[in-house]
Amino acid sequence: MEKEIIISKPDMNHFKEMSEPYKKVLANDVHGLAAIYSGNPDALFNPITARIDTIFHIAAYDGREEVLRVLLGKVPQSKKAEVLKVKNIYGNTILHEVATTTHVNAARLLMEEVLPGIDNWQREEILGAQNKLGETPLFRAAEYSCKMMVEYLATAIGRTGNLESHFRRNDGTSILHIAVIGQKFDTAIWLLGKSPELATYTDKNGNTSLHLLASMASAFKSSSPTKGIFKELIYHSIPSDSRKEEGTNELTKNRQNRDLEQGEQNRGLNQQDYCKGWKMIVQIWKQKKMHESAVKLAKLLVETDASWFEPHEPEEDDTIVMERKEEEKEETSKSNATANTERSPEPDTPLLIATKTGIVEIVNEILTRYPQAVYHIGTNGRNILHVAIMNRQYKVFNVVKNKKEAKRLVRGIDNHGCTILHYAAKTKYYHGGTKPTPALKLQQELTWFEEIKNHMPSHFIMHLNKRDTTADQLFKDNHLDLLKTSQEWVKTTSQSCSTVAILVATVVFTAAYTAPGGFLQNGRPILLEQPLYSFFTVMDVAGLASSLTSVVIFLSILTSSFEFEDFHHRLPRNLSLGFTFLFFSVTSTMMTFTATILLLVHLEKKWTATLTYAAAFLPICIFALFQFPLYYQYFVAAVKSILDFLKRNLPGNWDFLQIIDD
């Protein structure tokens, strides 16, 4: 039973005293607030929210400069320092609250009204005040606010105190860590310029800022591609940020341009203002700016990263094993049980984390600056190819496979006895691929497996991992569910398409014996001499032939064995042909219908004829609109299978016959 809450009359009066100033500060009612506190300035320090915020907390957070100016004028000079010392329930002072916003003028007003009248010791106390997490106002600004706020607070701190005392909070997280976590990359770049040693700071888990950045797939173009051709075109049409870095740390009071992270720049240079109102363009613009800032930050952080140089010797040499001893199997089962309960606290290196998340920019930057880093081996014995392949990071794999060092890396065997081909077979980190249907997903996995196999020494295919399994066996075991799903999808799709093709064949077959206009007594069509009649005949025959061909193709698909090998080339190719003939048969049927209408009804007005044509082609357009993406995928799959066949069987170098996959 819930406890009954009884509110006394004094409590009601207190609630009213709290609600009135709260409403007025939100409404920016300066005169109303002045009237409330004119006779009782001590009430300015009373809490007015459940978070124990004072009127100053709310006004500062909302950027009410005039309200702050009037209320500060009512505080006696001897108590003004207390304004910036009072804390809410989270231990945040007024500077903590305003530091999380972009209201730099409000922060400047507070500090100019309060700080000049106090000594340096009190200034350091106010600027270095910590909340319950151990965060100073500067620390919170790095996570939530813009670069301009961080610059202003850092400049104020630099005049009287030690900036380094603001670099960490209680849990060991540094100010650069928090800027990266908040994706304030311009702020992070500025902080690195101020204190380069921040790049080497680690948190309680041993992560540097580069570790965190390497795990942010959404911050980079390669790992968060723009979806849609139109959006991609806009992305590449937007100009890059060519602004030069400012050469001074001093901030002028009349600075009006906001930081890049808030989506605005200097009014004289900002082209983004022309896109206001176009939400999609503004969003893509901000995304591109974030991508560019993330790349700049990554380049700075990579300069001080030496984690790739830490040696980790793998437990197994690059020699294949064709038979495992029983002792090894027992030891493997014990080690697997231990691995499930105990995890190493040591994090992966930024190189392997970026490989896992598919951030090509960081991988390229590390390998460009330190080419020998490509040989780096993680604590579990995996190299960069193991990680890229197991996480299906095709772009990273394409970067590494073209390097000379790849010939040595492909022979790598990790601590579980797995080659890179074993990881191409595993689906633990497989998240559905990039293809739309189960059949294409399975084909993508088969193609991926075959490509990895082609890059390995041929005898490595026979290698047994510590679970006594070859890569081929592992692939079939891990893809059984996908195979069953693909089989069901292909059968259902083929049956549905066969039904449609038979209906189309029935319609066009009937149309052939019910010619428009009828027949003469000798069996000759009445409208035979009309030009459109020949068009009607050709379209009718084409529709019948293509629909029957489509039926035959789909029937051949239904009678196939549906094994793994069938999904690699034959089934996708046949589905592509079946869809092509089905689409052509539907198109021919509609053209036949259009020709019939024009033969029977003589349209003299142009607008009537135009409407007739539009109505006739509407089903074709809708069919093409909805089926084109699927048809395109299967068409590409069919073309790739044909090109692969030519490359395998024709003499000479046919590498130019290649379609780059996703």
XYZ file of C-alpha atoms in Angstrom:
662
model
C 0.000 0.000 0.000
C 1.372 3.388 -0.989
C 2.187 5.805 1.776
C -0.099 8.837 1.918
C 1.727 12.134 1.461
C 0.358 14.998 3.532
C 1.416 18.497 2.490
C 1.080 21.147 5.158
C 0.145 24.761 4.529
C 3.691 26.052 5.182
C 4.969 23.546 2.620
C 2.450 24.810 0.082
C 3.651 28.354 0.646
C 7.246 27.189 0.188
C 6.366 25.454 -3.088
C 4.739 28.648 -4.293
C 7.847 30.630 -3.397
C 9.885 28.160 -5.482
C 7.582 28.019 -8.508
C 7.105 31.755 -9.045
C 10.778 32.630 -9.689
C 11.221 29.452 -11.733
C 8.392 30.422 -14.086
C 9.655 33.974 -14.401
C 13.244 33.003 -15.193
C 12.033 30.666 -17.941
C 9.890 33.501 -19.307
C 12.881 35.886 -19.064
C 10.762 38.195 -16.880
C 13.512 40.455 -15.521
C 11.193 42.948 -13.825
C 9.156 40.213 -12.150
C 12.289 38.602 -10.716
C 13.584 41.978 -9.552
C 10.323 42.558 -7.697
C 10.471 39.128 -6.013
C 14.034 39.480 -4.718
C 14.220 43.244 -4.147
C 13.253 42.978 -0.493
C 14.976 39.671 0.253
C 18.342 39.220 -1.544
C 19.231 36.245 0.691
C 16.470 34.260 -1.061
C 18.631 34.284 -4.197
C 20.606 31.425 -2.651
C 17.522 29.302 -1.916
C 16.891 26.191 -4.070
C 13.972 26.384 -6.505
C 14.104 22.892 -8.097
C 14.240 19.273 -6.946
C 17.902 19.258 -8.022
C 18.614 22.007 -5.439
C 19.312 24.506 -8.233
C 19.265 28.178 -7.323
C 17.844 30.891 -9.553
C 21.405 31.503 -10.781
C 21.801 27.873 -11.935
C 18.683 28.101 -14.104
C 19.430 31.565 -15.486
C 23.026 30.653 -16.342
C 22.066 27.381 -18.036
C 19.439 29.155 -20.169
C 21.831 32.002 -21.005
C 19.613 34.721 -19.479
C 22.257 37.448 -19.439
C 19.969 40.316 -18.460
C 18.466 38.251 -15.639
C 21.949 37.409 -14.358
C 23.036 41.043 -14.548
C 20.024 42.271 -12.562
C 20.160 39.505 -9.937
C 23.915 39.847 -9.435
C 23.325 43.544 -8.842
C 21.122 42.661 -5.876
C 23.793 40.510 -4.212
C 25.982 42.382 -1.716
C 29.621 42.668 -2.774
C 30.728 40.608 0.217
C 28.565 37.664 -0.894
C 29.173 37.715 -4.635
C 31.842 35.030 -4.415
C 29.251 32.750 -2.806
C 27.159 32.929 -5.990
C 29.749 30.865 -7.861
C 30.332 28.493 -4.933
C 26.790 27.272 -4.240
C 26.208 23.711 -5.525
C 23.182 21.659 -6.535
C 22.454 18.015 -5.720
C 25.134 16.796 -8.166
C 27.774 19.110 -6.772
C 27.611 21.406 -9.802
C 28.227 25.101 -9.318
C 26.776 27.759 -11.591
C 29.939 27.619 -13.702
C 29.479 23.857 -14.083
C 26.009 24.463 -15.506
C 26.881 27.288 -17.880
C 29.980 25.372 -19.029
C 27.757 22.688 -20.579
C 26.117 25.257 -22.874
C 27.288 27.544 -25.664
C 26.403 30.680 -23.684
C 29.937 32.061 -23.481
C 28.664 35.586 -22.856
C 26.756 34.380 -19.794
C 29.926 32.741 -18.441
C 31.893 35.910 -19.154
C 29.282 38.023 -17.358
C 29.404 35.830 -14.242
C 33.181 35.868 -14.062
C 33.556 39.584 -14.770
C 30.998 40.443 -12.106
C 32.438 38.158 -9.421
C 36.139 37.403 -9.948
C 37.618 40.945 -9.997
C 36.609 41.528 -6.383
C 38.281 38.434 -4.901
C 41.851 37.216 -4.395
C 43.696 34.604 -6.496
C 43.139 31.832 -3.957
C 39.369 32.217 -4.176
C 39.566 32.434 -7.970
C 41.363 29.102 -8.109
C 38.804 27.650 -5.712
C 35.881 28.785 -7.891
C 37.390 27.823 -11.250
C 38.694 24.517 -9.891
C 35.548 23.524 -7.979
C 34.733 19.842 -8.478
C 31.352 18.144 -8.571
C 30.687 14.670 -7.165
C 32.433 13.069 -10.156
C 35.508 15.229 -9.677
C 34.768 17.327 -12.776
C 35.669 21.005 -12.970
C 33.717 23.463 -15.168
C 36.454 23.204 -17.814
C 36.169 19.412 -17.802
C 32.391 19.536 -18.340
C 32.802 22.125 -21.084
C 35.099 19.743 -22.964
C 32.359 17.102 -22.989
C 29.220 19.145 -23.614
C 30.053 22.615 -24.882
C 31.843 24.185 -27.833
C 35.516 24.887 -28.350
C 35.005 28.588 -27.672
C 33.743 27.888 -24.140
C 36.728 25.616 -23.475
C 39.130 28.268 -24.751
C 37.551 30.948 -22.592
C 37.627 28.897 -19.385
C 41.156 27.628 -20.067
C 42.355 31.194 -20.630
C 40.778 32.329 -17.349
C 42.340 29.403 -15.474
C 45.736 30.029 -17.037
C 45.873 33.537 -15.553
C 45.665 32.377 -11.942
C 45.929 28.600 -11.635
C 47.349 25.339 -12.910
C 45.574 24.025 -16.007
C 46.795 20.447 -15.458
C 44.751 20.123 -12.262
C 41.639 20.157 -14.474
C 42.808 17.315 -16.718
C 41.415 14.337 -14.767
C 38.317 13.449 -12.798
C 37.958 10.916 -9.986
C 37.715 7.769 -12.157
C 40.910 8.602 -14.065
C 39.216 9.791 -17.252
C 41.162 12.666 -18.782
C 39.750 15.808 -20.332
C 40.878 14.571 -23.765
C 39.086 11.268 -23.196
C 35.857 13.071 -22.366
C 36.151 15.369 -25.399
C 36.534 12.324 -27.654
C 33.641 10.520 -25.947
C 31.461 13.599 -26.488
C 32.659 13.692 -30.136
C 33.914 17.250 -29.675
C 36.828 16.645 -31.999
C 37.680 20.303 -32.630
C 37.896 20.773 -28.869
C 40.136 17.707 -28.597
C 42.444 19.073 -31.321
C 42.706 22.378 -29.454
C 43.462 20.596 -26.164
C 46.222 18.590 -27.839
C 47.728 21.797 -29.154
C 47.643 23.186 -25.622
C 48.996 20.050 -23.898
C 50.358 17.365 -26.280
C 51.028 14.984 -23.376
C 47.258 14.412 -23.079
C 47.556 11.952 -25.971
C 49.466 9.552 -23.705
C 46.997 9.650 -20.796
C 45.179 6.378 -20.093
C 41.936 5.755 -18.231
C 41.293 3.105 -15.579
C 40.957 0.458 -18.319
C 44.281 1.344 -19.911
C 42.696 3.067 -22.920
C 44.227 6.130 -24.519
C 42.124 8.632 -26.444
C 43.131 6.884 -29.670
C 41.640 3.645 -28.319
C 38.321 5.442 -27.835
C 38.453 7.179 -31.208
C 39.217 3.886 -32.963
C 36.005 2.406 -31.546
C 33.765 5.203 -32.910
C 32.586 3.895 -36.251
C 30.054 6.716 -36.680
C 32.792 9.368 -36.565
C 34.443 8.326 -39.841
C 33.283 8.191 -43.428
C 34.628 4.710 -44.202
C 32.736 3.025 -41.361
C 29.505 5.047 -41.596
C 28.802 5.512 -45.309
C 26.011 7.806 -46.443
C 23.005 5.752 -47.510
C 21.485 6.584 -50.862
C 22.934 7.891 -54.109
C 21.338 11.320 -53.655
C 22.766 11.784 -50.146
C 26.156 10.556 -51.318
C 26.115 13.138 -54.114
C 25.293 15.904 -51.626
C 28.061 14.703 -49.307
C 30.718 14.948 -52.023
C 29.343 18.267 -53.292
C 29.726 19.962 -49.913
C 33.052 21.855 -49.732
C 35.641 20.703 -47.237
C 36.558 22.790 -44.228
C 39.519 24.878 -45.380
C 39.683 27.196 -42.409
C 43.123 27.729 -40.964
C 43.690 27.113 -37.293
C 43.761 30.197 -35.169
C 47.242 31.182 -34.073
C 46.328 32.610 -30.710
C 44.753 31.375 -27.515
C 43.391 34.787 -26.524
C 39.682 35.334 -27.028
C 38.270 38.708 -27.916
C 35.048 39.680 -26.171
C 33.334 40.649 -29.404
C 33.863 37.230 -31.009
C 30.495 36.350 -32.527
C 31.109 33.256 -34.574
C 30.276 29.979 -32.945
C 32.330 26.840 -33.027
C 32.231 24.347 -35.876
C 30.740 21.711 -33.577
C 27.619 23.866 -33.181
C 27.169 23.978 -36.949
C 28.021 27.663 -37.457
C 31.125 29.549 -38.505
C 32.257 33.074 -39.170
C 29.490 34.950 -40.987
C 31.864 36.097 -43.668
C 32.967 32.560 -44.529
C 29.997 30.397 -43.613
C 28.397 28.833 -46.667
C 26.200 26.649 -44.489
C 23.892 29.618 -43.882
C 22.693 29.264 -47.468
C 21.387 25.785 -46.614
C 19.257 26.818 -43.649
C 15.851 25.234 -43.909
C 17.228 22.230 -45.793
C 17.470 19.861 -42.845
C 18.941 16.977 -44.797
C 21.720 19.111 -46.304
C 22.569 20.682 -42.937
C 22.696 17.241 -41.329
C 24.989 15.878 -44.049
C 27.145 19.015 -43.779
C 27.590 18.525 -40.031
C 28.377 14.866 -40.597
C 31.091 15.713 -43.114
C 32.615 18.312 -40.788
C 32.691 15.734 -38.000
C 34.374 13.200 -40.308
C 37.046 15.732 -41.281
C 37.694 16.747 -37.664
C 37.928 13.097 -36.603
C 40.562 12.423 -39.272
C 42.597 15.469 -38.157
C 42.441 14.304 -34.548
C 43.407 10.749 -35.501
C 46.530 11.998 -37.286
C 47.628 13.868 -34.159
C 46.971 10.925 -31.845
C 48.727 8.405 -34.090
C 51.950 10.424 -33.790
C 52.320 9.427 -30.135
C 50.914 5.890 -30.383
C 53.435 3.095 -29.934
C 51.057 0.347 -28.821
C 51.618 -1.556 -32.074
C 55.255 -2.123 -31.049
C 54.350 -4.212 -27.987
C 55.374 -7.782 -28.911
C 52.946 -10.661 -28.365
C 54.285 -14.027 -29.395
C 51.601 -16.386 -30.768
C 51.259 -19.811 -29.194
C 51.456 -21.583 -32.561
C 53.908 -21.230 -35.422
C 52.806 -20.734 -39.020
C 52.967 -24.474 -39.698
C 49.839 -26.461 -40.456
C 48.601 -29.260 -38.212
C 46.815 -32.176 -39.863
C 46.234 -34.184 -36.676
C 45.719 -33.031 -33.094
C 46.757 -35.072 -30.086
C 44.207 -35.903 -27.412
C 46.215 -33.954 -24.837
C 45.939 -30.830 -26.968
C 42.174 -31.243 -27.268
C 41.744 -31.568 -23.490
C 43.978 -28.554 -22.907
C 41.959 -26.576 -25.452
C 38.648 -27.365 -23.749
C 40.080 -26.238 -20.404
C 41.488 -23.032 -21.870
C 38.151 -22.272 -23.554
C 36.324 -22.710 -20.248
C 38.812 -20.396 -18.567
C 38.505 -17.839 -21.369
C 34.728 -17.761 -20.917
C 35.047 -16.826 -17.245
C 38.192 -14.682 -17.302
C 38.887 -11.880 -19.710
C 42.181 -10.096 -20.057
C 41.977 -6.511 -18.781
C 44.460 -5.397 -21.411
C 42.644 -3.664 -24.293
C 43.295 -4.255 -27.953
C 45.588 -1.779 -29.647
C 44.094 1.125 -31.645
C 45.214 -0.576 -34.869
C 43.206 -3.724 -34.142
C 40.243 -1.779 -32.732
C 40.077 0.369 -35.886
C 40.324 -2.801 -37.957
C 37.447 -4.340 -36.022
C 35.213 -1.283 -36.465
C 36.239 -0.810 -40.102
C 37.790 2.660 -39.761
C 40.048 2.707 -42.802
C 41.293 6.241 -42.071
C 42.951 5.235 -38.788
C 44.312 1.984 -40.224
C 45.801 3.852 -43.184
C 47.274 6.555 -40.969
C 48.980 4.050 -38.651
C 50.308 1.918 -41.511
C 51.478 4.983 -43.439
C 53.350 6.441 -40.472
C 54.568 3.071 -39.180
C 54.568 0.534 -42.074
C 56.031 -2.158 -39.818
C 52.903 -1.996 -37.638
C 51.197 -4.311 -40.134
C 53.002 -7.197 -38.407
C 51.484 -6.360 -35.020
C 50.012 -9.368 -33.205
C 47.407 -8.997 -30.471
C 47.339 -10.742 -27.110
C 45.295 -13.610 -28.584
C 47.766 -14.215 -31.405
C 45.681 -12.551 -34.117
C 47.132 -10.218 -36.704
C 45.347 -7.487 -38.617
C 44.056 -9.922 -41.252
C 42.491 -12.193 -38.619
C 40.588 -9.254 -37.136
C 39.494 -7.773 -40.477
C 38.262 -11.116 -41.803
C 36.415 -12.243 -38.681
C 34.524 -8.919 -38.542
C 33.847 -8.847 -42.313
C 35.634 -5.535 -42.748
C 36.084 -5.766 -46.503
C 37.576 -2.283 -46.919
C 40.324 -2.882 -44.371
C 41.069 -6.270 -45.912
C 41.427 -4.659 -49.344
C 43.908 -2.162 -47.889
C 46.092 -4.848 -46.300
C 45.920 -7.519 -49.009
C 47.618 -5.228 -51.538
C 50.677 -4.811 -49.329
C 53.772 -6.941 -49.812
C 53.632 -7.997 -46.175
C 50.292 -9.735 -46.774
C 52.079 -12.806 -48.153
C 53.499 -13.419 -44.679
C 50.391 -12.382 -42.757
C 48.128 -14.919 -44.498
C 50.119 -17.718 -42.846
C 49.336 -16.471 -39.346
C 47.775 -18.907 -36.853
C 46.306 -17.520 -33.623
C 46.263 -18.989 -30.109
C 43.138 -21.028 -30.935
C 44.907 -22.655 -33.857
C 42.777 -20.766 -36.386
C 44.005 -19.479 -39.722
C 42.455 -16.508 -41.486
C 40.318 -19.001 -43.436
C 38.824 -20.297 -40.184
C 37.723 -16.751 -39.377
C 36.223 -16.354 -42.838
C 34.129 -19.407 -41.932
C 33.058 -18.215 -38.470
C 29.838 -16.262 -38.024
C 30.302 -15.127 -34.422
C 30.868 -11.542 -35.541
C 28.765 -11.775 -38.711
C 25.897 -9.269 -38.647
C 24.010 -10.038 -41.833
C 26.362 -8.690 -44.469
C 25.483 -5.968 -46.948
C 23.098 -7.857 -49.245
C 19.274 -7.706 -49.102
C 18.128 -11.349 -49.425
C 19.196 -14.601 -47.723
C 20.395 -16.094 -51.021
C 22.637 -13.120 -51.743
C 23.888 -13.091 -48.153
C 24.936 -16.722 -48.493
C 26.531 -16.021 -51.861
C 28.456 -13.122 -50.315
C 29.745 -15.414 -47.566
C 30.734 -18.078 -50.103
C 32.508 -15.504 -52.263
C 34.276 -14.098 -49.194
C 35.392 -17.583 -48.147
C 36.701 -18.352 -51.633
C 38.566 -15.050 -51.865
C 40.350 -15.664 -48.563
C 41.153 -19.196 -49.692
C 42.751 -17.847 -52.881
C 45.083 -15.627 -50.844
C 46.354 -18.491 -48.691
C 48.919 -21.185 -49.450
C 46.913 -24.102 -50.819
C 48.054 -26.604 -48.186
C 46.791 -24.379 -45.331
C 43.252 -25.437 -46.268
C 43.922 -28.784 -44.562
C 44.952 -27.181 -41.249
C 43.057 -28.264 -38.115
C 42.427 -25.748 -35.357
C 42.531 -26.706 -31.680
C 38.963 -27.973 -31.927
C 40.111 -30.423 -34.592
C 38.147 -28.688 -37.360
C 39.154 -27.569 -40.832
C 37.951 -24.274 -42.249
C 35.636 -26.001 -44.753
C 33.925 -27.989 -42.001
C 33.643 -24.887 -39.857
C 32.043 -22.923 -42.709
C 29.343 -25.525 -43.300
C 28.613 -25.904 -39.587
C 28.323 -22.154 -39.040
C 26.201 -21.451 -42.118
C 23.595 -24.204 -41.828
C 20.904 -21.825 -40.561
C 21.627 -19.339 -43.341
C 21.498 -22.184 -45.876
C 18.056 -23.285 -44.646
C 16.758 -19.717 -44.722
C 18.126 -19.238 -48.237
C 16.550 -22.474 -49.435
C 13.132 -21.462 -48.139
C 13.423 -17.980 -49.625
C 14.475 -19.225 -53.070
C 11.697 -21.831 -53.152
C 9.012 -19.362 -52.092
C 10.235 -16.687 -54.505
C 10.494 -19.108 -57.427
C 6.998 -20.460 -56.810
C 5.513 -16.959 -56.614
C 7.321 -15.777 -59.738
C 6.324 -18.944 -61.619
C 2.680 -18.270 -60.794
C 2.923 -14.702 -62.072
C 4.735 -15.828 -65.233
C 2.042 -18.448 -65.957
C -0.704 -15.845 -65.536
C 1.115 -13.521 -67.942
C 1.542 -16.357 -70.444
C -2.185 -17.128 -70.205
C -3.127 -13.504 -70.876
C -0.858 -13.015 -73.887
C -1.793 -16.432 -75.306
C -5.472 -15.489 -75.116
C -4.766 -12.091 -76.681
C -3.202 -13.806 -79.706
C -6.547 -15.493 -80.570
C -8.730 -12.486 -79.786
C -7.145 -9.952 -82.101
C -8.338 -6.357 -81.693
C -11.049 -5.504 -84.233
C -11.920 -9.156 -84.918
C -11.385 -11.313 -88.030
C -12.737 -11.470 -91.569
C -14.563 -14.569 -92.830
C -11.330 -15.898 -94.285
C -9.624 -15.612 -90.878
C -7.618 -12.515 -91.768
C -7.471 -9.850 -88.980
C -9.484 -6.773 -89.874
C -6.810 -4.344 -88.604
C -3.881 -6.233 -90.123
C -2.876 -3.301 -92.339
C -2.625 -0.922 -89.394
C 1.009 -0.146 -88.350
C 0.169 -0.707 -84.691
C -1.066 -4.219 -85.424
C 2.457 -5.377 -86.203
C 3.593 -3.820 -82.936
C 0.756 -5.634 -81.138
C 1.822 -8.947 -82.677
C 5.514 -8.540 -81.832
C 4.795 -7.555 -78.221
C 2.333 -10.411 -77.796
C 4.809 -12.996 -79.083
C 7.632 -11.474 -77.019
C 5.466 -11.527 -73.893
C 4.518 -15.167 -74.418
C 8.098 -16.249 -75.142
C 9.627 -14.368 -72.202
C 6.969 -15.515 -69.719
C 7.353 -19.175 -70.714
C 11.140 -18.836 -70.557
C 10.789 -17.359 -67.078
C 8.596 -20.311 -66.035
C 11.193 -22.784 -67.297
C 13.998 -21.002 -65.417
C 12.090 -20.891 -62.137
C 11.129 -24.560 -62.502
C 14.803 -25.425 -62.993
C 15.568 -23.532 -59.792
C 12.889 -25.459 -57.881
C 14.377 -28.775 -59.003
C 17.971 -27.909 -58.003
C 19.705 -29.525 -55.024
C 20.074 -26.271 -53.015
C 23.524 -27.160 -51.705
C 26.161 -24.615 -50.690
C 27.840 -24.785 -54.090
C 24.569 -23.957 -55.881
C 24.299 -20.627 -54.073
C 27.753 -19.528 -55.119
C 27.058 -18.927 -58.817
C 24.276 -20.999 -60.391
C 21.222 -20.064 -58.330
C 21.896 -16.284 -58.232
C 22.574 -16.336 -61.981
C 19.367 -18.252 -62.714
C 17.341 -15.995 -60.429
C 18.708 -12.969 -62.257
C 17.710 -14.440 -65.623
C 14.288 -15.420 -64.306
C 13.640 -11.925 -62.947
C 14.805 -10.396 -66.239
C 12.463 -12.468 -68.394
C 9.591 -11.962 -65.950
C 10.058 -8.204 -66.004
C 10.245 -8.216 -69.802
C 7.090 -10.338 -70.049
C 5.129 -7.944 -67.823
C 6.416 -5.010 -69.868
C 5.472 -6.722 -73.146
C 1.995 -7.491 -71.822
C 1.378 -3.846 -70.962
C 2.690 -2.784 -74.369
C 0.284 -5.258 -75.973
C -2.568 -3.773 -73.966
C -1.546 -0.249 -75.024
C -1.433 -1.234 -78.692
C -4.907 -2.784 -78.387
C -6.362 0.402 -76.892
C -4.830 2.565 -79.610
C -6.090 0.242 -82.348
C -9.668 0.180 -81.079
C -10.023 3.725 -79.759
C -8.847 6.512 -82.031
C -7.770 9.313 -79.746
C -7.795 12.678 -81.433
C -7.018 14.914 -78.459
C -3.400 14.938 -77.367
C -4.129 15.151 -73.643
C -6.403 12.103 -73.842
C -3.707 10.132 -75.624
C -1.134 11.263 -73.059
C -3.303 10.083 -70.166
C -3.810 6.752 -71.898
C -0.078 6.261 -72.356
C 0.552 7.213 -68.734
C -2.089 4.784 -67.460
C -0.645 2.012 -69.621
C 2.910 2.526 -68.398
C 2.013 3.101 -64.725
C 2.114 -0.619 -63.740
C 5.458 -1.001 -65.515
C 6.945 1.959 -63.673
C 5.679 0.771 -60.287
C 6.933 -2.755 -60.943
C 10.345 -1.410 -61.954
C 10.502 0.958 -58.973
C 9.896 -1.739 -56.384
C 11.792 -4.562 -58.059
C 14.802 -2.680 -59.425
C 16.953 -2.827 -56.234
C 16.490 -6.593 -55.992
C 16.931 -7.070 -59.722
C 20.084 -4.930 -59.658
C 21.645 -7.043 -56.903
C 20.977 -10.283 -58.760
C 22.091 -8.783 -62.055
C 25.420 -7.782 -60.497
C 25.742 -11.258 -58.971
C 25.110 -12.849 -62.381
C 27.616 -10.587 -64.139
C 30.237 -11.293 -61.466
C 29.788 -15.040 -61.843
C 30.242 -14.743 -65.615
C 33.351 -12.587 -65.219
C 34.780 -14.991 -62.645
C 34.231 -17.844 -65.086
C 36.085 -15.949 -67.808
C 38.971 -15.116 -65.469
C 39.306 -18.742 -64.388
C 39.177 -20.300 -67.841
C 40.651 -17.801 -70.301
C 44.419 -17.360 -70.692
C 46.073 -14.072 -69.824
C 45.498 -11.448 -67.168
C 41.817 -10.605 -66.772
C 41.992 -8.709 -63.480
C 40.371 -5.700 -65.094
C 37.192 -7.806 -65.362
C 36.301 -7.145 -61.761
C 33.326 -5.601 -59.996
C 34.256 -4.092 -56.640
C 31.935 -5.364 -53.926
C 30.670 -3.455 -50.888
